[in-house]
Short mmCIF file of C-alpha atoms in Angstrom, two decimals:
data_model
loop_
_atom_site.label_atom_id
_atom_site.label_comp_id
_atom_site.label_asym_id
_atom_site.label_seq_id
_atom_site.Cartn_x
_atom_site.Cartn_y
_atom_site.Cartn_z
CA UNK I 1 169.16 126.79 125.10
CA UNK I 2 171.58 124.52 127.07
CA UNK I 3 170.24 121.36 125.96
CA UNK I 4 170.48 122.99 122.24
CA UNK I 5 174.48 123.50 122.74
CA UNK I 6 174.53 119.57 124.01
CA UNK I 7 172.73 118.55 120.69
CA UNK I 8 175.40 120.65 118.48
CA UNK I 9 177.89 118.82 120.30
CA UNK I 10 176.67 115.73 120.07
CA UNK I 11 176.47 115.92 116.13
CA UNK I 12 179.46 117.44 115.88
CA UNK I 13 181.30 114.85 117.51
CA UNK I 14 179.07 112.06 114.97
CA UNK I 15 180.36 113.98 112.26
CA UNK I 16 184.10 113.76 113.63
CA UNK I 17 183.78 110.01 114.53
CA UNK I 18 181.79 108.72 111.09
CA UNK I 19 184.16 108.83 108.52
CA UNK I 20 181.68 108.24 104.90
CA UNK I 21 184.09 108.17 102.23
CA UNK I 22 183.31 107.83 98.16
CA UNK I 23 186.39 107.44 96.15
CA UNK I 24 188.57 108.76 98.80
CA UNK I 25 186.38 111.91 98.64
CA UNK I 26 184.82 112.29 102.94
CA UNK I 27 181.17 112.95 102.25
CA UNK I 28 181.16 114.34 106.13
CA UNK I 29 184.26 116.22 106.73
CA UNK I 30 185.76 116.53 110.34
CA UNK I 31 185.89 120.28 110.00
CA UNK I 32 182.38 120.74 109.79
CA UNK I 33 181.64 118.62 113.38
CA UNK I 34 184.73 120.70 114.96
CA UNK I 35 182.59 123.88 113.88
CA UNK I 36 179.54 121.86 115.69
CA UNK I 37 181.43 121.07 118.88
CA UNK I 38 183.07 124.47 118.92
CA UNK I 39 179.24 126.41 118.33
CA UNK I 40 178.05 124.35 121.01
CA UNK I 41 180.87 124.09 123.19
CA UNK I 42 181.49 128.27 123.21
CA UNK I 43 177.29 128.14 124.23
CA UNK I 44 178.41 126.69 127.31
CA UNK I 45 181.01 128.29 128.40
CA UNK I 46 178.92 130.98 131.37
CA UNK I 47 178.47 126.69 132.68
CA UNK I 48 181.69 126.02 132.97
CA UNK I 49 185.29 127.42 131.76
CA UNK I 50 186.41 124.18 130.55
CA UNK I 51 183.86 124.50 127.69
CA UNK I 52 185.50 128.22 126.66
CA UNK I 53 188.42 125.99 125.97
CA UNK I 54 186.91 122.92 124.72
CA UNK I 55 185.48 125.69 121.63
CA UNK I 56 188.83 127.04 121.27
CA UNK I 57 190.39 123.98 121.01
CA UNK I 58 188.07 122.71 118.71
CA UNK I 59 188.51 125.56 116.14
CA UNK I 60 191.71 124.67 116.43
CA UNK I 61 190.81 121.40 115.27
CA UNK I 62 188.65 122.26 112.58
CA UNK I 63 191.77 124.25 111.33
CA UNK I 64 193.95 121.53 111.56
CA UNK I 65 191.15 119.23 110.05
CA UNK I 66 191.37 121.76 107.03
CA UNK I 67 194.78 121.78 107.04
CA UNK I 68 194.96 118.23 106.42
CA UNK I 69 193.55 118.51 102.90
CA UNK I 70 196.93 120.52 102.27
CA UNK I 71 199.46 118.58 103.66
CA UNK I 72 201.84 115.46 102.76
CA UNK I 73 205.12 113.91 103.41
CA UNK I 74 206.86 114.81 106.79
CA UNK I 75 204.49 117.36 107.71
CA UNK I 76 201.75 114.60 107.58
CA UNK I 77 203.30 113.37 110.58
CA UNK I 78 204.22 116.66 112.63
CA UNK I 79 200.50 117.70 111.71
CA UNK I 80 199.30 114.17 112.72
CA UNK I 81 200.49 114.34 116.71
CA UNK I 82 199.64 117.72 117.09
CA UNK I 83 196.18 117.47 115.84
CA UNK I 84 196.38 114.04 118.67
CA UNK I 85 197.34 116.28 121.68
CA UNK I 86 194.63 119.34 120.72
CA UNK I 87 192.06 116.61 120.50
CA UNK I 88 192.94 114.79 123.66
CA UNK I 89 193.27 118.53 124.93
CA UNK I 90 189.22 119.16 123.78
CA UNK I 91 188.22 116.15 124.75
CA UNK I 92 189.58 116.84 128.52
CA UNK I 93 188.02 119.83 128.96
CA UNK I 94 184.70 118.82 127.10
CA UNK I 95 183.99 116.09 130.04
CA UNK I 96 185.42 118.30 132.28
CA UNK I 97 182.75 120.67 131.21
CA UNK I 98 180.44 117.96 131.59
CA UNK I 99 181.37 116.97 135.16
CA UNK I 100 181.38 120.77 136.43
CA UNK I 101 178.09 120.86 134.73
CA UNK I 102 176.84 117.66 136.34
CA UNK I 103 177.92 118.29 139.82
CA UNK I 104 176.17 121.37 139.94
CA UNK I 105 173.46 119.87 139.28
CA UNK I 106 174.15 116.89 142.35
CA UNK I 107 174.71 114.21 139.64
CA UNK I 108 177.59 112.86 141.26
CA UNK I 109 177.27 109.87 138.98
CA UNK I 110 177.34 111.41 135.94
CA UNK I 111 180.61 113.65 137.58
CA UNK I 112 182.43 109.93 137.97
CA UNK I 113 181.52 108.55 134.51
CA UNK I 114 183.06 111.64 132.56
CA UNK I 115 185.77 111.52 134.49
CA UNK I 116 186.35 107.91 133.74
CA UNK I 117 185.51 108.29 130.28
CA UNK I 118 187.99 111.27 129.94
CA UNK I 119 191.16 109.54 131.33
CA UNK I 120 190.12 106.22 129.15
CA UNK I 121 189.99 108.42 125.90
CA UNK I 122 193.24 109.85 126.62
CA UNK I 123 195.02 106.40 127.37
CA UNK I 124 193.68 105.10 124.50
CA UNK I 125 194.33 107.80 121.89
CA UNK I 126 198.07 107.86 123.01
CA UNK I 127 197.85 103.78 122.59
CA UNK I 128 196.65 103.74 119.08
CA UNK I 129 199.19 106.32 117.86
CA UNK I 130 202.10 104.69 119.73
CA UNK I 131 201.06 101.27 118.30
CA UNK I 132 200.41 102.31 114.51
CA UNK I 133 203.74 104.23 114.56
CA UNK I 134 205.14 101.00 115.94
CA UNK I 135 203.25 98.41 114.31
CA UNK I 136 205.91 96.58 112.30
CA UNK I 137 204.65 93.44 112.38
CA UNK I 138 200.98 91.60 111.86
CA UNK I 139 200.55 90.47 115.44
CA UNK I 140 200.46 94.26 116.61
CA UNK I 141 198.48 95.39 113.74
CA UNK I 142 196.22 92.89 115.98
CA UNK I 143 196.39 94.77 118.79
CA UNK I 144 195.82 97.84 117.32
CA UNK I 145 192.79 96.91 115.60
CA UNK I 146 191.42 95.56 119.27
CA UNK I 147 192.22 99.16 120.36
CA UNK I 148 190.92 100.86 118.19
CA UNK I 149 186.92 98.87 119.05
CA UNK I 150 187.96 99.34 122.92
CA UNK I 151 188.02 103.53 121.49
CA UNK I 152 185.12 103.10 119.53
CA UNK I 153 182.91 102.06 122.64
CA UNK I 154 184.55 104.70 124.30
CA UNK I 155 183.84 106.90 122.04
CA UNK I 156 180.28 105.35 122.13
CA UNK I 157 180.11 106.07 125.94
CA UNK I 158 181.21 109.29 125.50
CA UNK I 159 178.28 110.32 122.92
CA UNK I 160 175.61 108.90 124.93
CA UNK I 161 176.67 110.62 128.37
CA UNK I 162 176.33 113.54 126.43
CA UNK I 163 173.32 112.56 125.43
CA UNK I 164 172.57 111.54 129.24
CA UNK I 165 173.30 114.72 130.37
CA UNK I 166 171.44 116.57 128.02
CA UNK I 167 168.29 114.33 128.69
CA UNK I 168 168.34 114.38 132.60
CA UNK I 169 169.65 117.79 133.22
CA UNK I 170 169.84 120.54 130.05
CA UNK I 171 166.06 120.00 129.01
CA UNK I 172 165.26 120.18 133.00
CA UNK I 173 166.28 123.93 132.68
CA UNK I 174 164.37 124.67 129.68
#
């Protein structure tokens, strides 16, 4: 059942990274992988507490998610950084999930990855947003592009230590 809850979250966060769009229409919507992450997420939470919050922070972000369909003008941008800080927030506790998870399990390796993978998400989330609200010119439009492939492997990392962790530990318990 445990390595079940690591698949939903895995998908869920594919859904919330892949952005498929036809005529400005998003064939997968992020609300749908926050439902994902937050399903699999609240299945985890008797592993550790930081997955409890990871799925309430997530339906928070499925909300918000939703709420962006409704929104425009100044509340684009109020709705913008706080939908930044609840992700960073999920995102915190969902490695932090995975390190309690891992270290109970003596995979101090996999305990040191999330946690470097958790702070470099973070950093680089509050990078992109500070640059793009900055960006005035082409050169940092540049650098915000770079950023923004440094976050996709990151994000890359991310998905396959889940994936890691589900392989070497969840289907162990099965």
């Amino acid at each position: 059942m445990i390595a079940k809850r690591f698949n939903q979250v895995f998908w869920g966060l594919i859904l919330v990274i892949v952005d498929l769009n036809i005529n400005e229409f998003d064939v997968l919507p992020d609300f749908v992988g926050y439902i994902l992450v937050a399903v699999g997420t609240g299945g985890l939470k008797t592993v550790s507490p930081k997955f409890g919050l990871a799925s309430t922070l997530s339906w928070v972000l499925m909300c918000l998610s939703f709420l962006g369909f409704f929104v425009s003008g100044d509340f684009t941008t109020v709705l913008t950084v706080v939908d930044l800080a609840v992700d960073c927030a999920m995102m915190w506790n969902l490695l932090g999930g995975v390190m309690a998870f891992s270290e109970e399990h003596g995979r101090a390796d996999l305990v040191l990855r999330a946690s470097k993978r958790r702070l470099a998400y973070v950093v680089l989330m509050v990078s992109v947003s500070i640059i793009g609200y900055l960006a005035v010119d082409k050169g940092s439009a540049v650098i915000n592009v770079m950023i923004v492939i440094v976050l996709l492997v990151i994000l890359i990392m991310i998905l396959h230590l889940i994936r890691q962790v589900r392989n070497e530990i969840a289907m162990g318990l099965a």
